[in-house]
Each structure stands twice: as C-alpha cells, then as structure tokens.
Coordinates of C-alpha atoms in Angstrom, one line a residue:
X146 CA 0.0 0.0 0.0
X147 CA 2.6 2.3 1.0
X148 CA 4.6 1.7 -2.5
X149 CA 1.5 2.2 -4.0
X150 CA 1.2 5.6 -2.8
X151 CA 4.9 6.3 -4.0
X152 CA 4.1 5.6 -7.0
X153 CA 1.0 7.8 -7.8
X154 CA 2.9 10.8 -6.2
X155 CA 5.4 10.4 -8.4
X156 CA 3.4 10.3 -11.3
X157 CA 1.1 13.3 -10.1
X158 CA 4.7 15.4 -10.0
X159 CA 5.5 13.9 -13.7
X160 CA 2.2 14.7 -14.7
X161 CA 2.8 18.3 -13.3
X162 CA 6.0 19.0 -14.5
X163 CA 4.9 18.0 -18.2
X164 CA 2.0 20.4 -18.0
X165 CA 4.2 22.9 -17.0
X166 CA 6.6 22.3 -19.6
X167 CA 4.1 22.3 -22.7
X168 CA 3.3 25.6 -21.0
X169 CA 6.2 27.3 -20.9
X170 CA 6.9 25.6 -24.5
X171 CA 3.7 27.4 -26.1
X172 CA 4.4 30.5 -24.1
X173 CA 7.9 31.2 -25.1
X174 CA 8.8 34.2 -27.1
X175 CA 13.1 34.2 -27.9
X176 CA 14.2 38.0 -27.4
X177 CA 14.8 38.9 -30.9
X178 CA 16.6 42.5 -31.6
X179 CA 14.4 45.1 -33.2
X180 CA 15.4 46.0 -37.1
X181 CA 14.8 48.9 -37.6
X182 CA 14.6 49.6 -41.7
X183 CA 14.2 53.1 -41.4
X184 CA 17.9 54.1 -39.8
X185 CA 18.2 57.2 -40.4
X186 CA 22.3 58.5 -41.5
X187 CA 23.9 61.9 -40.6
X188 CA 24.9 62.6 -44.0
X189 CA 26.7 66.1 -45.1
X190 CA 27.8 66.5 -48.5
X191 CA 29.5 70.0 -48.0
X192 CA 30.0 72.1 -44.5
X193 CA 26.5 72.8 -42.6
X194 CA 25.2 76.3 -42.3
X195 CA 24.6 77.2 -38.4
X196 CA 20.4 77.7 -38.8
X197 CA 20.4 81.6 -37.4
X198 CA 22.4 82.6 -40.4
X199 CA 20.3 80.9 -43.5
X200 CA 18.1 84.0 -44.2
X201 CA 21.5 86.1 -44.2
X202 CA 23.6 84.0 -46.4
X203 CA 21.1 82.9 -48.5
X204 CA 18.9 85.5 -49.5
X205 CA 20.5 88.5 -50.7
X206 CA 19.9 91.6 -53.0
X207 CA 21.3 91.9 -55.9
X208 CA 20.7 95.2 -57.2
X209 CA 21.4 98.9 -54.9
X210 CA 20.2 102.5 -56.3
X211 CA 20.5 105.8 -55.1
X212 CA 17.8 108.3 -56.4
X213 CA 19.4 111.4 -55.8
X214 CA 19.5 114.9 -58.1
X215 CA 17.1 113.4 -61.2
X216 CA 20.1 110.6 -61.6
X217 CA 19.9 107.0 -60.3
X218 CA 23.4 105.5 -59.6
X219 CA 24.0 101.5 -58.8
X220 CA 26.4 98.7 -58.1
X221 CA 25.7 95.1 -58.4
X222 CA 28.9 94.6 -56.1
X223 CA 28.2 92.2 -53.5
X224 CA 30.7 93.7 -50.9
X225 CA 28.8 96.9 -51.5
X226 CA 25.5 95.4 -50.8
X227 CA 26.6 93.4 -47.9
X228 CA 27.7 96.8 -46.3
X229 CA 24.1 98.4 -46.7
X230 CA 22.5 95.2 -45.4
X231 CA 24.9 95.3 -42.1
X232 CA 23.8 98.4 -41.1
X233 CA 20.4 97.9 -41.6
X234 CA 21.2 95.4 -39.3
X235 CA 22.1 96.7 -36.8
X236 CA 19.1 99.0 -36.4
X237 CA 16.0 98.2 -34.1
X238 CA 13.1 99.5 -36.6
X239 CA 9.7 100.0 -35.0
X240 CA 6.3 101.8 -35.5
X241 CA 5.2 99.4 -38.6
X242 CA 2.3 99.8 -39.9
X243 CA 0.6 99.0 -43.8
X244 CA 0.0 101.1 -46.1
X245 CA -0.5 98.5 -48.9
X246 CA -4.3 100.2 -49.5
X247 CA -3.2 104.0 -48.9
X248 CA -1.3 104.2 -52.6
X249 CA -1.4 102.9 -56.3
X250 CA 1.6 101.3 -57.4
X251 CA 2.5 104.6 -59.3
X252 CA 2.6 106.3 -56.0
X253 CA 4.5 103.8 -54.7
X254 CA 7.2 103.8 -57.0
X255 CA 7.4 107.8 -57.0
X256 CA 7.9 107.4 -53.0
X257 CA 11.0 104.3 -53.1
X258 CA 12.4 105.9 -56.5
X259 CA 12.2 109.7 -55.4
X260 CA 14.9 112.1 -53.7
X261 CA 17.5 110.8 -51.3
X262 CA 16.4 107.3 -51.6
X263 CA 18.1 104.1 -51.0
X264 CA 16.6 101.3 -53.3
X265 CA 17.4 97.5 -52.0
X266 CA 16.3 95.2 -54.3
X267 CA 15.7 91.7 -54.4
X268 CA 15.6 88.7 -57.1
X269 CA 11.4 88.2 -55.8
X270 CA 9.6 88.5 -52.4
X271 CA 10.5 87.9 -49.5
X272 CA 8.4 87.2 -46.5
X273 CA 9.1 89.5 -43.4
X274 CA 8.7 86.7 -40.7
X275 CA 11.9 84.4 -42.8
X276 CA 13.8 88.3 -43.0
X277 CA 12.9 89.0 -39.3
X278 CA 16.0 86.9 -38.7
X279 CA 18.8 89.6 -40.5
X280 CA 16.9 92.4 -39.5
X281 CA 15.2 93.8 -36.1
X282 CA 11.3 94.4 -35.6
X283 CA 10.7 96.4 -32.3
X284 CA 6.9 94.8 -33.0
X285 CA 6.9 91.1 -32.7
X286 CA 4.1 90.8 -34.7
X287 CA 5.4 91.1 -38.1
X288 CA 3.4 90.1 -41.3
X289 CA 2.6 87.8 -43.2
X290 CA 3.1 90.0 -45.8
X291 CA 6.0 90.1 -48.7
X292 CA 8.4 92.2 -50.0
X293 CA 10.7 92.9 -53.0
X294 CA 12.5 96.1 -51.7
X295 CA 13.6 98.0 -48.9
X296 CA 14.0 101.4 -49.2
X297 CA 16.1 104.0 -46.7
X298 CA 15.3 107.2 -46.9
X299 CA 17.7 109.8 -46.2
X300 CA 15.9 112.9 -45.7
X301 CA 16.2 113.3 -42.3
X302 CA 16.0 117.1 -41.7
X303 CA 14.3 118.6 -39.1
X304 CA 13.0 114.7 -38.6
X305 CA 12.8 113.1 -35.2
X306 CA 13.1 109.4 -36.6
X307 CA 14.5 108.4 -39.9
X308 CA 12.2 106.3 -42.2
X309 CA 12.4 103.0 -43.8
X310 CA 10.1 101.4 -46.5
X311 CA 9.0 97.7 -47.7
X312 CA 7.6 97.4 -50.7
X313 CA 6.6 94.5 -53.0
X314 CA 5.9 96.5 -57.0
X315 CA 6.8 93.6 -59.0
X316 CA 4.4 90.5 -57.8
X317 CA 0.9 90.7 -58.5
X318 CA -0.2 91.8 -55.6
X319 CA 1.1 94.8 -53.6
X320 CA 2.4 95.8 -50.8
X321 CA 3.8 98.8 -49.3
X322 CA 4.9 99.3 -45.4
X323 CA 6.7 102.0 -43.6
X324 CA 8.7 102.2 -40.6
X325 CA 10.6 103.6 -38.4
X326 CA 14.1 104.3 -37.2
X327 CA 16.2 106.5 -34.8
X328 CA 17.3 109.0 -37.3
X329 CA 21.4 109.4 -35.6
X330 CA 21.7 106.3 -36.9
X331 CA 20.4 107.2 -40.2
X332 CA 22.6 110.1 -40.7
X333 CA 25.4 107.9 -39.2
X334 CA 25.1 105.2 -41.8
X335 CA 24.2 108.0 -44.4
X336 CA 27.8 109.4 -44.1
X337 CA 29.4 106.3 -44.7
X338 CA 27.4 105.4 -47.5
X339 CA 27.7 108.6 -49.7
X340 CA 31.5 108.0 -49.5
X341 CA 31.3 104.9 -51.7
X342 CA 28.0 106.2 -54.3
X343 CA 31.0 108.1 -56.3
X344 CA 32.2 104.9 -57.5
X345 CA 28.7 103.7 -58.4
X346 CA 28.2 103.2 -62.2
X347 CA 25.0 105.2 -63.6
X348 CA 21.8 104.1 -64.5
X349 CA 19.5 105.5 -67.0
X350 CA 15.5 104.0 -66.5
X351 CA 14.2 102.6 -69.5
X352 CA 10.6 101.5 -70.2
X353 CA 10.6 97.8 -70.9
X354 CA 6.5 97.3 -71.9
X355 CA 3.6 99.2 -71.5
X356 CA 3.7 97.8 -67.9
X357 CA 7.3 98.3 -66.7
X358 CA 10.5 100.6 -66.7
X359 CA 13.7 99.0 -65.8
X360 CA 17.4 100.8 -64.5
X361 CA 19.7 99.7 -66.7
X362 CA 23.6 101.0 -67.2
X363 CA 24.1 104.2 -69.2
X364 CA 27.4 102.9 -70.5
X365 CA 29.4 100.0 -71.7
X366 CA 30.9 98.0 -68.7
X367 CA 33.9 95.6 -68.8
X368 CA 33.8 92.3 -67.4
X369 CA 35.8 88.7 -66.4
X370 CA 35.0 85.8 -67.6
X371 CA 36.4 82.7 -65.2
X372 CA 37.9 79.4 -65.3
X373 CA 37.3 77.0 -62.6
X374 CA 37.9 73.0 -61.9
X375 CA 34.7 71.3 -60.5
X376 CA 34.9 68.9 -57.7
X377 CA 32.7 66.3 -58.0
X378 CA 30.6 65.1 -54.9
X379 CA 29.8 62.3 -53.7
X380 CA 26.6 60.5 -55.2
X381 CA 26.2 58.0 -52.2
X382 CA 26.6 60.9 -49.6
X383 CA 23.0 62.3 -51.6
X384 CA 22.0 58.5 -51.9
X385 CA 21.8 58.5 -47.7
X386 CA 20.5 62.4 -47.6
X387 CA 17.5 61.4 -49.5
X388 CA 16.0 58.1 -49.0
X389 CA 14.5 57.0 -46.1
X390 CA 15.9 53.3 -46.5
X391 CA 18.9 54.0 -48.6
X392 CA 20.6 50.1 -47.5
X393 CA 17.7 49.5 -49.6
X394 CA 17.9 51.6 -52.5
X395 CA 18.8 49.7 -55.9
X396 CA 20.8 51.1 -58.6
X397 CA 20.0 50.7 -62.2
X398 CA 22.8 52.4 -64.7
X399 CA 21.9 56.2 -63.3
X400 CA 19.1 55.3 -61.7
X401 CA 18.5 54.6 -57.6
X402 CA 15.5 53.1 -57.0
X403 CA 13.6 52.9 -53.6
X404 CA 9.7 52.8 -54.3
X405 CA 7.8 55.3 -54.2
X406 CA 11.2 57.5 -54.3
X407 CA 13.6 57.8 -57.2
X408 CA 16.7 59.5 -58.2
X409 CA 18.0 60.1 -61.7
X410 CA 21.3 61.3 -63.0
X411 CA 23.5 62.6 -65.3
X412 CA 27.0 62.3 -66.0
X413 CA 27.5 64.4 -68.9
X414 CA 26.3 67.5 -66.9
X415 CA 26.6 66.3 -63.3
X416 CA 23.1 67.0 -61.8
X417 CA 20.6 64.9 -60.2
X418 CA 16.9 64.9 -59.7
X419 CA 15.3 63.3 -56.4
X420 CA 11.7 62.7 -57.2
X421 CA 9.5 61.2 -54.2
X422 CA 5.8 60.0 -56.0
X423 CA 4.5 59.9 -52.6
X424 CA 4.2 63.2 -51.7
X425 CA 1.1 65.2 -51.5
X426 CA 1.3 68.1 -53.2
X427 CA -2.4 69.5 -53.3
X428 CA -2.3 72.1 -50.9
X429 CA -0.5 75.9 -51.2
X430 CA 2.5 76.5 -48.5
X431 CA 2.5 79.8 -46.6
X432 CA 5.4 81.8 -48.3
X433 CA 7.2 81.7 -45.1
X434 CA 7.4 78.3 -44.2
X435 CA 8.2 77.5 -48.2
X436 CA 11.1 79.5 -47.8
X437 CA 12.1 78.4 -44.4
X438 CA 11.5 74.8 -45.5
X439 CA 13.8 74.8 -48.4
X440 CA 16.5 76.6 -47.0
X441 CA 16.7 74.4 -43.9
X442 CA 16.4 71.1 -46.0
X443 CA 19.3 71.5 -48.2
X444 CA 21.3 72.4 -45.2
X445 CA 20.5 69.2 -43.2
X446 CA 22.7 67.4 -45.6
X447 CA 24.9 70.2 -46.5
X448 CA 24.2 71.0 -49.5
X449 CA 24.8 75.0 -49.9
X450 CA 28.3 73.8 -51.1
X451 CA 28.4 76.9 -53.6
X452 CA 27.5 81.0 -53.4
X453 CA 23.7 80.5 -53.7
X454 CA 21.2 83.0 -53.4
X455 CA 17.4 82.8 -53.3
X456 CA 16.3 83.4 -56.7
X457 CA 12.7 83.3 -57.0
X458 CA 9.6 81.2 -55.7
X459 CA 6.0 79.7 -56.5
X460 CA 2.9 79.4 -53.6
X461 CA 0.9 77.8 -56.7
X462 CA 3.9 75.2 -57.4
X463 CA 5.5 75.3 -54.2
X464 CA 8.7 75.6 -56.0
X465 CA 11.5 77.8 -54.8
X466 CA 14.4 78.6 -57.2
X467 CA 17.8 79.0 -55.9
X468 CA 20.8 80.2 -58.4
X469 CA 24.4 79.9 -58.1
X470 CA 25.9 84.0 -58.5
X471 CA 29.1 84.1 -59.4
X472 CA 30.5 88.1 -58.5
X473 CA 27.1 88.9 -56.8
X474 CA 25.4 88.3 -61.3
X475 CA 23.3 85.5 -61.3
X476 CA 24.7 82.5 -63.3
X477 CA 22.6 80.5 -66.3
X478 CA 22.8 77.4 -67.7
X479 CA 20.0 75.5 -69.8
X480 CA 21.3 72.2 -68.3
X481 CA 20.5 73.0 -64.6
X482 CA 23.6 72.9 -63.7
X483 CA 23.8 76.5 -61.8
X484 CA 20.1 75.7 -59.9
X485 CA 18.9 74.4 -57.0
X486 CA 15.3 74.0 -57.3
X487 CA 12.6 71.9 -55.0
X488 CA 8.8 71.5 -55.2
X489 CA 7.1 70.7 -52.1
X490 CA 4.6 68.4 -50.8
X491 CA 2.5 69.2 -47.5
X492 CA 4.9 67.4 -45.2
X493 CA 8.0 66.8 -47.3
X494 CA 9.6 67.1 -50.8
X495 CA 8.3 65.7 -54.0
X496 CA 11.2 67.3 -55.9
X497 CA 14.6 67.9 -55.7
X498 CA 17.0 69.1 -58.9
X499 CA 20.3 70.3 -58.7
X500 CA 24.0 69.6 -59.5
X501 CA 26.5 67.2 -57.7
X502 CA 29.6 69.2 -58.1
X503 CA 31.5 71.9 -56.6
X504 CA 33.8 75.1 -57.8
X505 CA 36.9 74.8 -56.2
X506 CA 37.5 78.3 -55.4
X507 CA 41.4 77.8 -55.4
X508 CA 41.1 77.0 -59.1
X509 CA 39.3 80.3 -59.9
X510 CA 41.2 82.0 -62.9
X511 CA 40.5 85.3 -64.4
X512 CA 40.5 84.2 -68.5
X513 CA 40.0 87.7 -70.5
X514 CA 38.1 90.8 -69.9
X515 CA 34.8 91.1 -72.2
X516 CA 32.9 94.6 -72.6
X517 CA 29.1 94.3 -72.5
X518 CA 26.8 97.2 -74.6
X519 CA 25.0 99.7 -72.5
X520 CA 21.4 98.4 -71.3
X521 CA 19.6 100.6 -73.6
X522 CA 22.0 98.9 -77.2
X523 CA 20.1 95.7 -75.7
X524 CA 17.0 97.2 -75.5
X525 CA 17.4 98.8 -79.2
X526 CA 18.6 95.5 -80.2
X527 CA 16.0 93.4 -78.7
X528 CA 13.3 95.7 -80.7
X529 CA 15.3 95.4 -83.6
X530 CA 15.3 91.4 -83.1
X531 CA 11.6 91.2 -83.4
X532 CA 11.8 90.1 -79.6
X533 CA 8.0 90.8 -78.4
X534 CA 9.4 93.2 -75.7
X535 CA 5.7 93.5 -74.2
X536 CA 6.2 89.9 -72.6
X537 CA 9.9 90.3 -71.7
X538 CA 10.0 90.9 -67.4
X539 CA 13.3 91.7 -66.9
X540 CA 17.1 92.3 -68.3
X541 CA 19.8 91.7 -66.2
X542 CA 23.5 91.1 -66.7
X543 CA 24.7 87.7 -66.1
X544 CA 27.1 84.6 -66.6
X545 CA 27.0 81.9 -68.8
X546 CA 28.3 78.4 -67.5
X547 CA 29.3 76.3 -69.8
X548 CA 31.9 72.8 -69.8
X549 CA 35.6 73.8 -71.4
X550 CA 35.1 71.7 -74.0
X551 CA 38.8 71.8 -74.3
X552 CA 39.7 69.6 -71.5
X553 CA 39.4 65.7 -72.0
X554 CA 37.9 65.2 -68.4
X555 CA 35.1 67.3 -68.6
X556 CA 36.1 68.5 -64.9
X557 CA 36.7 72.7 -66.1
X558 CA 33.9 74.9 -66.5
X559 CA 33.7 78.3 -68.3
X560 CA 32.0 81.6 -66.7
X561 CA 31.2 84.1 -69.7
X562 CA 29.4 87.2 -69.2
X563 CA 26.3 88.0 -70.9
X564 CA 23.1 89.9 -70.9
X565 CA 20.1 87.8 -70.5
X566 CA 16.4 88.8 -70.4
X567 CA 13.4 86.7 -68.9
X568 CA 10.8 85.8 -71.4
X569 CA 7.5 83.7 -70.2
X570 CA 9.7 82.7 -67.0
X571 CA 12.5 81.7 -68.7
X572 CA 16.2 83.3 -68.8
X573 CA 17.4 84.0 -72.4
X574 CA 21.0 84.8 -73.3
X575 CA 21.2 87.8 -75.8
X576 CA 24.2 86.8 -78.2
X577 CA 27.1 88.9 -78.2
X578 CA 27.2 88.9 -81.7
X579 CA 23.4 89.8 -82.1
X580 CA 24.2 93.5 -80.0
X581 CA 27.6 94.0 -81.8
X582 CA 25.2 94.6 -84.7
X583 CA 23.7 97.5 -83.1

C-alpha cells in the first residue's frame, strides 16, 4: 500500500512537470533584436550652415540704387551690398504699420524711386517673418506679408526718426509698409554710404513694356570671364540624404531606385533629380514656411556647397528657385547645372533638382576681360530682333556656364558674361554677336 502511494505521487509530480513544460513551450517568445529599416544617416555632402544665419547668407539683394539729383546711380557689387545690409542690421526699426491700401503702385514707386532714396532690391519677395532673422522688428508681430525692396530714406531734416520702406511692385499683388528708425543712426550710416555712391556706375530707366520701366547701365561696362575646376561630390553621400531606407535603394545604370522614391542622373552635366511619388502636393505652403523649409532642407545634408542666393519662388507650385551667382550676377545654364530647385509636398519634398559638383575656389582663374553694350544697345537691339518686348520681365547682366570643351575630363567649367532677359519665366541669353550689330 505504501509503494502504491509512492508511485501515484510520483506520477502526479510527472504529470505536473509536463504540463508545466508544454506551457512554458507554447508561451515562449526568444528575445529577438528590433530591425529597424528606417535608420536614419547623418549625411553632409558639404560644410553645414549654423540655422540663425540661412536668411542672411542665402537670400540676398542683388541690385542697390541711389535716387538722388534726377540721376539714379547703382552697383551690383556684393561687398557693397553686404555693407548696406549690415547696417540695416544693426538697427531696431519700429512703429510698422501698412499702407499696402493707402497708394497705387505709381505712388509707390514715386515714393521708393524719389529724392535721397536708397533702393534695395531683391531677385522676388520675401516674406518679413523668414527676414525677421537679418533684421530687427521692435513689434513682434510682423506680417505675413512680402516684400521685393527695402527702401532708406535719407531725408532726415528737421525729422525726429528716420524712415524705412517695404515694398513689394513687382508681384501681382502689392504691398507697401513703412517704418521707423532713430534718425542718428540714419545720418550715421548716411555718411558712410555717400562715401562709396561716387564709385557707383549710372543708371538710365528705360521702359521695358507698356507695364514696366527698368534701370539699366548708361554705358558699356567691362567684365571677367572665369575658369574654374569642379569637384565632383559624392553621389552615395545624396543616396543617404534622401532616402528613407537607402541600405535599400537599388541602382539601375543612373538610376537609384527605392519605391515610391527615385533618383535620376546625369553624368555628362553632373546634376541629379530626387523625385519622391509619394508626396502630397495639393495644398499651397504659406510663403514663409516654403522659404524656411527649403532653406533648412538643403542644409540638413549640407548641401549649400556653392554662393547660392534665393532666386525666385511659387505658392501655386511650391517651387522655390535657388541660383548659383558668381560676383554677386546671377549665373545660367540651360542644363540646370547653376540651380537648386525643389517642389514641395505638405509634409516633405516631391522634388529635388540640382548639381553634384562643386567650384573649387582655389582654381578660380580670371581668362579675358569682355565689354558688354550699354542696357539701352540691348533694349534697341531686342526691338530690332523682333523680340516681343511687351512679354519680356526683366534684363539683367549675367554669366553663362558652360563645360571647357577643351579639357578631356570634362572637370573645367567656363564663366562668360552675358546679358540675359526673362521671357514667359525663362532666362534668355542675348548673343554677343546679335548686339555687336547694333
């Protein structure tokens, strides 16, 4: 009796112990580690930007009259312009207050263009909040508003304050604000700046269409044309920048691949586009955050890796324009290869063009001089072209970028400088050739 107890004890524990066992067999989950496909990678093609100084750096004027005496000088020097901009600076301006309703555009333009004025102007508008950040609003609630100019007025007798002017005349819709500043400041920096307008270079307004006059130069200008080696950069570096899985990303001839994202390029010219099918891109962007947006995403991967300035913009595309300037002129090329252009989605970007190369500054070499006509031979010879001059928006000097077709490699590039007018949106070069005609 008493082994027979033994025995069914034991076989209750065995019993037990199996039950347990199947248990903690079905219940068993091995401690895997987490992949994570997603890893994100601290990519930076080119040197990072600190974030306070983006607005500074990157958006820029690129044109400075003085209305003074029925004569309009100017300078397109960017040493010049940076001067004006750092006293502006250091000013606190306050009583703003819009008068975008109070004046036609004629009005306007007698005001920014009219005695003792200091005209600022700018490639296309720029939103006060993104500009807030070079110069200093007593008011902290600025506008939502745009502007294309800034104007400093230098009358300042018998004046308590000094007065400063934004003004957008070029966009389709207007705006006009005023403010204020103390006026020993004004005189201070108005001292300093009529020391340097004797070397400006005079302008002469010319009426473009029925809709707009332009200040061109009276006379003939010379000019360098450049010489300059091109470092390429590295195409894996933007591989890691711009897909979210780039271990993932397959590469087809000069095609990556990572669905719904893609990236194409191309050798011959050394550009890329990033295209991301994903995006939505319905819905308009405030100005502001368009411009903040593209200026901070290019910098998250260093990509400023050349003098760009903020060129022009799009609330109906999202698009902003960025343009490589090459002594303070803006620089063309019908390949893409002196742009940095994006489209934008709600959240993210759908579209991302721009070069993979950068001028290697110790290279830079001054090749010949070249004298471009007077603004108002390209005018005569642009009417004399059969050039529909009623459509034509602007004429500005520039620099054509071309490959030195000389050199085996490819790796030289050519800076020539030209005039160019902008037709329908576009930027055409006027020949050389076609104004030594006139």
């Amino acid at each position: 009796m008493k082994y027979e107890k033994i025995k069914s004890i034991i076989l209750t524990l065995l019993v037990c112990i199996s039950i347990f066992l199947t248990f903690n067999l079905w219940t068993y989950q091995p401690g895997y580690d987490t992949i994570d496909s997603n890893e994100t990678f601290d990519v930076s093609v080119g040197e990072k930007m600190k974030e306070p100084n983006l607005s500074k750096i990157l958006i820029k004027p690129y044109e400075l009259f003085y209305h003074a005496g029925n004569k309009t000088v100017g300078t397109l020097d960017g040493e010049a312009m940076d001067n004006v901009i750092k006293g502006l600076s250091s000013w606190t301006l306050f009583d703003l207050k819009d008068y975008s309703n109070q004046y036609t555009k004629d009005e306007m333009k007698a005001i920014t263009q009219g005695e003792k004025k200091v005209e600022i102007v700018f490639p296309d508008n720029v939103p006060f909040s993104v500009y807030s950040r070079v110069i200093h609003f007593e008011d902290k609630n600025i506008p939502t508003a745009s502007f294309d100019r800034i104007v400093i007025d230098l009358n300042t007798v018998n004046s308590d304050a000094g007065t400063i002017y934004f003004a957008s005349l070029d966009s389709g819709k207007k705006y006009f604000y005023e403010c204020r500043v103390n006026v020993e400041s004004l005189q201070k920096f108005e001292k300093m700046f009529l020391k340097k307008v004797a070397s400006y270079d005079e302008y002469i307004e010319q009426p473009l269409n029925s809709n707009k006059n332009i200040f061109l130069p009276k006379y003939p200008k010379d000019y360098k044309s450049y010489r300059f080696y091109a470092d390429t950069l590295s195409l894996e570096d933007f591989k890691k920048a711009l897909f979210s899985d780039p271990n993932n990303v397959e590469v087809k001839k000069n095609t990556f691949i990572n669905i719904p994202s893609f990236m194409k390029t191309d050798e011959e010219y050394s550009t890329l586009s990033y295209i991301n099918l994903s995006v939505d891109s319905d819905s308009a962007i405030a100005p502001a955050s368009l411009l903040q947006k593209s200026m901070e995403f290019v910098n998250d991967h260093g990509g400023w890796t050349d003098d760009y300035h903020y060129f022009s913009s799009s609330t109906v595309e999202n698009k902003v324009v960025y343009r490589l300037f090459m002594e303070n002129h803006p620089v063309f090329n019908e390949n893409h290869m002196a742009e940095v252009i994006q489209e934008w989605g709600t959240n993210s970007i759908s579209k991302y063009e721009r070069p993979y190369f950068t001028l290697d500054m110790v290279s830079k070499n001054a090749i010949r001089d070249v004298q471009l006509p007077s603004g108002a031979s390209v005018l005569y010879a642009l009417k004399n072209s059969s050039k529909e001059l009623e459509d034509v928006e602007d004429i500005v000097v520039g620099y054509k970028m071309t490959r030195d077709t000389n050199e085996s490699n490819k790796k030289f590039l050519l800076f020539e400088p030209s005039w160019y007018y902008k037709l329908s949106g576009n930027w055409i070069r006027v020949p050389l050739e076609e104004l030594e005609a006139f």
